[in-house]
Coordinates of C-alpha atoms and ligand atoms in Angstrom, one line a residue:
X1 CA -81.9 142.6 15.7
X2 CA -85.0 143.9 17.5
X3 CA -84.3 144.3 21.0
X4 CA -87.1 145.2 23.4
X5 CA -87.5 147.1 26.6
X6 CA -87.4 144.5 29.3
X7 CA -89.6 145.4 32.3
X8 CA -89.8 142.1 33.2
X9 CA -88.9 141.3 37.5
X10 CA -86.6 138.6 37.1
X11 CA -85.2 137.1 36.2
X12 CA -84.5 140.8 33.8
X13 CA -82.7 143.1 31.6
X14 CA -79.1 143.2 31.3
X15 CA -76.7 145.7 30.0
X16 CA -76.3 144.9 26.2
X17 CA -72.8 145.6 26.3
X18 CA -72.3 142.8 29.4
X19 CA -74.8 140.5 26.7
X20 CA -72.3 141.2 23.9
X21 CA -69.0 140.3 26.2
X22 CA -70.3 137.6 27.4
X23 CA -71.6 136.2 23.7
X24 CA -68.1 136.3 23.1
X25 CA -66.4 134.7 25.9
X26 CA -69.3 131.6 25.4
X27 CA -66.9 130.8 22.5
X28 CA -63.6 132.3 23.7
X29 CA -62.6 133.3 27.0
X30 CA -60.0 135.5 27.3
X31 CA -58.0 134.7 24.8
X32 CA -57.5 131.2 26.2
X33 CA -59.3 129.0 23.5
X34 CA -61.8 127.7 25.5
X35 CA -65.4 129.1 26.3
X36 CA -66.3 130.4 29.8
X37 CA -68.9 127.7 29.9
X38 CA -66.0 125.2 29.3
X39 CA -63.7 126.6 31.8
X40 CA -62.3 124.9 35.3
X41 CA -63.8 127.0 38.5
X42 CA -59.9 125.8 39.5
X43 CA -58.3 128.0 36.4
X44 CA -56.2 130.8 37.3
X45 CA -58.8 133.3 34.8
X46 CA -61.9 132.2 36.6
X47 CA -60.0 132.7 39.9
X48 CA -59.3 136.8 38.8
X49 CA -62.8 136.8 37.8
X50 CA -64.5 135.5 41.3
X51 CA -61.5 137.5 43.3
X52 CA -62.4 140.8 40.5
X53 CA -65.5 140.5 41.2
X54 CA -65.5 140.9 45.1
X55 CA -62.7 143.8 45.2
X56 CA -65.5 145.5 42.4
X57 CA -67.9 144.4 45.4
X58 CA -66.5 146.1 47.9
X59 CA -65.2 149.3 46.0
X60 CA -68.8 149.7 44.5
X61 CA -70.8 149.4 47.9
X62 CA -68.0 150.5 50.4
X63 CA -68.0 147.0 52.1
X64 CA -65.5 147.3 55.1
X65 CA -63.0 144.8 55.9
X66 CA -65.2 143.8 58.7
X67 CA -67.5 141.8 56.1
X68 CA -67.1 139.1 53.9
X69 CA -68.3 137.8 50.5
X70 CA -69.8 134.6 49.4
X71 CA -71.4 133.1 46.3
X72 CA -73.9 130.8 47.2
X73 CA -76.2 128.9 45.3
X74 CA -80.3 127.7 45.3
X75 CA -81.6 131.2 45.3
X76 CA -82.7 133.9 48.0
X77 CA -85.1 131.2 49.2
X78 CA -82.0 128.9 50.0
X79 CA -80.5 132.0 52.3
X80 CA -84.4 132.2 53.9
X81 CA -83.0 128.5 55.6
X82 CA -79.4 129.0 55.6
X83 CA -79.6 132.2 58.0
X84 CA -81.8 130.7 60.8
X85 CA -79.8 127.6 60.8
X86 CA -76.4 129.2 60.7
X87 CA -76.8 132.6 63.1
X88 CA -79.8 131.8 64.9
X89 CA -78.5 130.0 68.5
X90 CA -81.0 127.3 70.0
X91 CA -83.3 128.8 72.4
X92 CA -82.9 132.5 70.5
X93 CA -85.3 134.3 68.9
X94 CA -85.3 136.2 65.7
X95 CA -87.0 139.1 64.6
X96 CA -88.9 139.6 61.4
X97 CA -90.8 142.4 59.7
X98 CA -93.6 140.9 57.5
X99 CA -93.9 143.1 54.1
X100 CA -94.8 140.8 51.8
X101 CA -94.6 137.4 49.8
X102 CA -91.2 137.3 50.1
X103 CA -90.7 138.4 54.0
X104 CA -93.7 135.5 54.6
X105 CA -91.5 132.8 53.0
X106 CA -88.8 133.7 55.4
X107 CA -90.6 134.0 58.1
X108 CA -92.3 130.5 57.4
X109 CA -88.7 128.9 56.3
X110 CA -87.0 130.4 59.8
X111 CA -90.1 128.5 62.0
X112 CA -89.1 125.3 60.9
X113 CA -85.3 126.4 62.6
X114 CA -86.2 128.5 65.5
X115 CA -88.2 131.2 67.3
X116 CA -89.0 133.4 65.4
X117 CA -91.6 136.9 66.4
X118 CA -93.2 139.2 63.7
X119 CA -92.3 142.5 65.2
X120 CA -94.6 144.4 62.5
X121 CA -96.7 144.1 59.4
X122 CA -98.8 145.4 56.7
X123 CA -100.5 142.6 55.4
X124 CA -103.7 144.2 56.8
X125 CA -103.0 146.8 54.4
X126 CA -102.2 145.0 51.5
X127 CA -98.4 145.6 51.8
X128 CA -99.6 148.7 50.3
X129 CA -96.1 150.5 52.7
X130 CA -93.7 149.3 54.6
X131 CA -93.9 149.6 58.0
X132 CA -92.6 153.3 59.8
X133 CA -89.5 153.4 62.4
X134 CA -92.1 153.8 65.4
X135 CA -93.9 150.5 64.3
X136 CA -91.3 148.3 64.2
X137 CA -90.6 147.3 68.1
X138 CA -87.3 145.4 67.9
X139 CA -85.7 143.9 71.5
X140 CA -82.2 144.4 72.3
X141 CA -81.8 140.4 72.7
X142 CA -83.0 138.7 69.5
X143 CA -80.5 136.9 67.8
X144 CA -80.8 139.3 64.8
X145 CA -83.6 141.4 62.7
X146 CA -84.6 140.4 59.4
X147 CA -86.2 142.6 56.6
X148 CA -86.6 142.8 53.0
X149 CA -85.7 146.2 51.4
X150 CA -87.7 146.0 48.7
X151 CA -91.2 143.7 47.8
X152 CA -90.5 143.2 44.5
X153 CA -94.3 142.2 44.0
X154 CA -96.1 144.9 45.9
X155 CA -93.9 147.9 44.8
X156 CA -92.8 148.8 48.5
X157 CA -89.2 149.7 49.3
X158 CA -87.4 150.6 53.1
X159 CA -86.5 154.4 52.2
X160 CA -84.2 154.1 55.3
X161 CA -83.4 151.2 57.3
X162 CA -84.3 150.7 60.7
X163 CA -81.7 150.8 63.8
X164 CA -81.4 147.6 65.8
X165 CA -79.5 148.7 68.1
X166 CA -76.7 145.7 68.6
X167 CA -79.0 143.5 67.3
X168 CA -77.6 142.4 64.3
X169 CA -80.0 143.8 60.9
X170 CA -80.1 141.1 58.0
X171 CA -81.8 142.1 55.0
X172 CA -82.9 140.4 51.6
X173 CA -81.8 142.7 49.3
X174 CA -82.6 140.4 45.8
X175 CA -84.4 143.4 44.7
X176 CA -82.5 146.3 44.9
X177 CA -78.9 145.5 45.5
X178 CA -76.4 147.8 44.4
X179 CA -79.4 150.3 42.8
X180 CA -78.7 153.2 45.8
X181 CA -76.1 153.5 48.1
X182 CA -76.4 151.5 51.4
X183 CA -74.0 151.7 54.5
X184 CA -72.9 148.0 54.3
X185 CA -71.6 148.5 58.2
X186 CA -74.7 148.8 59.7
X187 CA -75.6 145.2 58.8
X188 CA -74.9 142.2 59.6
X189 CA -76.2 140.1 56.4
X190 CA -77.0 141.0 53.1
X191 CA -78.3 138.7 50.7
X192 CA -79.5 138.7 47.3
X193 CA -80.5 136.7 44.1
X194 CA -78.5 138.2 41.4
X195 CA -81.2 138.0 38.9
X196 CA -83.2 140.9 39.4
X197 CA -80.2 143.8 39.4
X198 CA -77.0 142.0 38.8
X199 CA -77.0 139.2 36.3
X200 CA -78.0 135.6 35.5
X201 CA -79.7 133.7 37.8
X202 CA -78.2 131.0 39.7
X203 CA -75.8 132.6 42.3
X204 CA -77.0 134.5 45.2
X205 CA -74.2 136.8 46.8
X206 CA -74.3 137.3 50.6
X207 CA -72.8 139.2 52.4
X208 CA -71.6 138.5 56.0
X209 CA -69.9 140.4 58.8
X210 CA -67.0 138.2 60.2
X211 CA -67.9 137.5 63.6
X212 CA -71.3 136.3 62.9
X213 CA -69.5 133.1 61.1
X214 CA -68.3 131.8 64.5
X215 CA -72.1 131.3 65.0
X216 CA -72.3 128.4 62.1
X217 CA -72.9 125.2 64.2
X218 CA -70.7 122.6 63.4
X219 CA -72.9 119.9 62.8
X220 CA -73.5 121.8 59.7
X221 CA -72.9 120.3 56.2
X222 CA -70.4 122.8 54.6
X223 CA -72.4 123.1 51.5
X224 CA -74.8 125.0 54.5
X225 CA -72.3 126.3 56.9
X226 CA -71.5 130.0 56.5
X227 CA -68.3 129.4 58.4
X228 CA -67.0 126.4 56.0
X229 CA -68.4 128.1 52.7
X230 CA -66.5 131.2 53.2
X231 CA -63.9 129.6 54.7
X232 CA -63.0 128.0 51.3
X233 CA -63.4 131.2 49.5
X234 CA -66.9 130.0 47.7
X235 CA -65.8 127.5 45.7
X236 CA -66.3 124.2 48.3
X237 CA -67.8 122.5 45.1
X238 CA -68.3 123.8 41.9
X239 CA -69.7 127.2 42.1
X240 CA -72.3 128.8 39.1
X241 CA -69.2 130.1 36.6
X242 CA -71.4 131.6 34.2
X243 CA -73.5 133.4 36.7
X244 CA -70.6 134.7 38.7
X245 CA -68.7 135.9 35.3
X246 CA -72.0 137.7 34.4
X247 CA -72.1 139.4 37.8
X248 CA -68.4 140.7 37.6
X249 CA -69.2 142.1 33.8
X250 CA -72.3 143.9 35.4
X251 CA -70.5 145.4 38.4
X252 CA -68.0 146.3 35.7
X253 CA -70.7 148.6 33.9
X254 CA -71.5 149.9 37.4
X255 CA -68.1 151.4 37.5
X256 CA -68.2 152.6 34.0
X257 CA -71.8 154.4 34.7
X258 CA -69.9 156.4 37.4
X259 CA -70.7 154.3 40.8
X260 CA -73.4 154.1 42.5
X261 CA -73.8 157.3 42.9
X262 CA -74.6 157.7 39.1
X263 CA -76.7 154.8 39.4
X264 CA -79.0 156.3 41.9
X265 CA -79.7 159.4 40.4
X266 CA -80.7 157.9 36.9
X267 CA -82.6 155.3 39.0
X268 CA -84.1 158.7 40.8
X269 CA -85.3 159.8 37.1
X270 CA -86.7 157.0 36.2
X271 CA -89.3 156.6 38.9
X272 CA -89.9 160.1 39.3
X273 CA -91.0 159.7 35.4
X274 CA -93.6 156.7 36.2
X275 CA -94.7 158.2 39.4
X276 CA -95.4 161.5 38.2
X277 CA -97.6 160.0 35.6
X278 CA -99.4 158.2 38.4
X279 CA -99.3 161.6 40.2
X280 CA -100.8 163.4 37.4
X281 CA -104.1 161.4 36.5
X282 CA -104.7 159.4 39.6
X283 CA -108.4 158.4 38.5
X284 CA -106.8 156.2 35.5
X285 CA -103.5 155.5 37.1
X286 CA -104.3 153.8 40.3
X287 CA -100.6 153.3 42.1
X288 CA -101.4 150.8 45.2
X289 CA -98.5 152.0 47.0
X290 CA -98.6 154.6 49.5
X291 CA -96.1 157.8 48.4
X292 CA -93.7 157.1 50.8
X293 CA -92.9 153.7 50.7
X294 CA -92.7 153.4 46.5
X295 CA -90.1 151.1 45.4
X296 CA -87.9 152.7 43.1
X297 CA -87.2 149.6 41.4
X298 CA -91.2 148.0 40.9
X299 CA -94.0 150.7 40.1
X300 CA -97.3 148.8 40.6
X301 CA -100.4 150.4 39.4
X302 CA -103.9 149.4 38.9
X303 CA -106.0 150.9 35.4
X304 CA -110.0 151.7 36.4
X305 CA -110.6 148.3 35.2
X306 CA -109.1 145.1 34.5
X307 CA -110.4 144.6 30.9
X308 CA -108.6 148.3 30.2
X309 CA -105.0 146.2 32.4
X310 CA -105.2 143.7 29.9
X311 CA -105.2 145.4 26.6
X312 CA -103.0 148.0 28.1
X313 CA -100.4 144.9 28.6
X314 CA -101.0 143.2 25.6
X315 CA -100.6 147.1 23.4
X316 CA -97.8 147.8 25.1
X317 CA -96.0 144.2 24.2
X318 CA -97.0 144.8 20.7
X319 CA -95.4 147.7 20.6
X320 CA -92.2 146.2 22.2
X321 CA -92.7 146.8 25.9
X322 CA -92.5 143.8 27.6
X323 CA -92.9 142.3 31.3
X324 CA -95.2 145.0 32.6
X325 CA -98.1 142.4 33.7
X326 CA -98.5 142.9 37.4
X327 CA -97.0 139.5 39.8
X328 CA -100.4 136.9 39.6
X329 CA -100.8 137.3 43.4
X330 CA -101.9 141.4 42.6
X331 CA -102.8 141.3 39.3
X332 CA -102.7 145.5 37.5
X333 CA -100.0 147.0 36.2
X334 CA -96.2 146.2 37.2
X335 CA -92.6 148.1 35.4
X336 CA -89.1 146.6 36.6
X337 CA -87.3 149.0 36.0
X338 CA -83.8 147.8 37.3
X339 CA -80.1 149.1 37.2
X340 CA -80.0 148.0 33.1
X341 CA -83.3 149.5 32.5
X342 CA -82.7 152.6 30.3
X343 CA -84.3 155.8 31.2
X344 CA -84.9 155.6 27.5
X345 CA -86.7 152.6 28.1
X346 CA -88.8 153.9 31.1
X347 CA -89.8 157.3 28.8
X348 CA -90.9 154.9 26.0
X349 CA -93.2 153.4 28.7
X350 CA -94.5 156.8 30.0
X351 CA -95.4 157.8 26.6
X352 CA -97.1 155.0 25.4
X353 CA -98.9 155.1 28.9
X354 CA -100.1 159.0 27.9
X355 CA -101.3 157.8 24.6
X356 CA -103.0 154.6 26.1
X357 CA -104.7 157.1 28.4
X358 CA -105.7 159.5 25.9
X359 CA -107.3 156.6 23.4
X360 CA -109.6 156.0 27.0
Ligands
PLP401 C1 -87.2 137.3 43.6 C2 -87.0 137.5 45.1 C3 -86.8 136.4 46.0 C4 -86.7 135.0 45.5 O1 -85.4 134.8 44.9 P1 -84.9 133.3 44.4 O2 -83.5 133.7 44.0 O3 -85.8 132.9 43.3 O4 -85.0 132.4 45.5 C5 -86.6 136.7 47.3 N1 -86.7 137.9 47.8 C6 -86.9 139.0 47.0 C7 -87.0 140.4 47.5 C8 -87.1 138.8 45.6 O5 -87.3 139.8 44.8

């Protein structure tokens, strides 16, 4: 078996060990005779699984009993509608930051809620950084903040997140969840599509501090409440059982890295390998991103020309490199390099770069 090096943004690579486990439990979970696609969401072993994976969760992340956990469905993009509807008051306001495609489709999906003010952005820049602290002008009486830590097509990432004061921050975190360590407190959502960092796609996990749930109107349907979905632990209807078995294999491999803390630093490594190639011949290696806002997770790039991006991308597949093609809406150069992506992997990529650049 040939596997390749995944660089693809998502959904991505996953740990071949979690592949392997899970191969196995398609066919016999646990023991029990019965695949994990075959399984009841209402069996004791999927129960430990869900209730596994949100004590790995909170031991992983630090999230404080202040905070709770729910597996939702439909995506980030269902969360860019769920949150204005459920914590966003009639006749509040919310406040976003605009860095990107993704913060514009929740800014667009929160005007069809409420009020909603774009307190900074860098559109006028190309998303080429995220805004700085002095930029973003929050009030001290919107509803809550919104952000997105890292623009997984632009290659720009929140190095430190801004202080709201007591307004709660809610951040889209689909991106980079669980890649660095993150003070969970200071937030009042967190939200992410598990497919770029933490398994299949098809469950988002949120994460909500408690009092904000007594902001769910009613006259919600409980499929969109936050207040009724937690309230019935995640699983109202149905929930994704294969996604949320995946997830709890991957956080289990967190764990066996050595925590987050681990997981930073080789994450660390692995940019500093693709920027320092940047760095080092910036007349070939054209990074769009301005140093201090580089995502750790998407390098973006441009080559001098676009004829040179394409048979850079198509060499590199050949040669087992996948997924590097820059998002459609940018176009150049684009490595995902993710929790699962070896620093193996990401050396592989820096070397065939060195030798792309020296045949040009
Ligand atoms: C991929 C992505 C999304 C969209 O996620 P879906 O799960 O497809 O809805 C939203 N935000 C960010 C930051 C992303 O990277």
């Amino acid at each position: 078996m040939a596997r390749k090096y995944n660089f693809n943004p998502g959904p991505a690579v996953l740990p071949l060990s979690v592949l392997e486990t899970a191969q196995t439990a398609l066919v016999d979970f646990e023991g029990t005779g019965l695949g994990i696609l075959e399984t009841s969401h209402r069996a004791k072993e999927f129960t430990a699984v869900l209730e596994q994976a949100k004590t790995r969760m909170r031991s992983i992340l630090g999230i404080p009993d202040s905070h709770e956990i729910a597996f939702f469905q439909g995506g980030a993009n269902f969360q860019f509608t769920l949150i204005p509807m459920n914590i966003l008051p009639s006749g509040g306001r919310a406040e976003y930051v605009d860095t990107g495609t993704w913060s514009t489709r929740a800014i667009d999906a929160a005007r069809l809620v409420g009020e909603v003010a774009v307190i900074a952005s860098t559109k006028e820049e190309k998303y080429s950084r995220v805004p700085r602290t002095d930029e973003m002008k929050w009030s001290h009486d919107a509803a809550f903040a919104h952000i997105t830590s890292n623009n997984t097509i632009y290659g720009t990432q929140f190095q430190a997140f801004p202080d709201t004061g007591t307004v709660p921050l809610v951040c889209d975190m689909s991106s980079d969840f669980f890649s660095r360590k993150v003070d969970v407190s200071r937030f009042g959502v967190i939200y992410a599509g598990a497919q770029k960092n933490l398994g299949p796609a098809g469950v988002t996990l949120v994460i909500i501090r408690k009092d904000l749930l007594d902001r769910s109107p009613e006259n919600l349907p409980p499929m969109m409440s936050y207040k009724k979905f937690v309230a019935k632990n995640s699983v109202y209807n149905t929930p994704p059982v294969f996604s949320i078995y995946v997830v709890n294999l991957v956080l289990g491999w967190i764990e066996q890295q050595g925590g987050l803390e681990a997981i930073e630093k080789t994450n660390d490594q692995k940019a500093a390998a693709l920027y320092g190639l940047i760095d080092s011949d910036p007349d070939f290696f054209r990074g769009t991103v301005k140093p201090e806002s580089r995502s750790k997770m998407n390098v973006t790039f441009r080559l001098p020309s676009e004829d040179l991006e394409k048979e850079c991308i198509a060499k590199a597949t050949e040669d087992g490199l996948v997924g590097i093609k820059g998002h459609r809406s940018v176009g150049g150069i684009r490595a995902s390099i993710y929790n699962s992506m070896s620093l193996e992997g990401v050396e592989k990529l820096v070397e065939f770069l060195k030798n792309y650049r020296k045949a040009h």
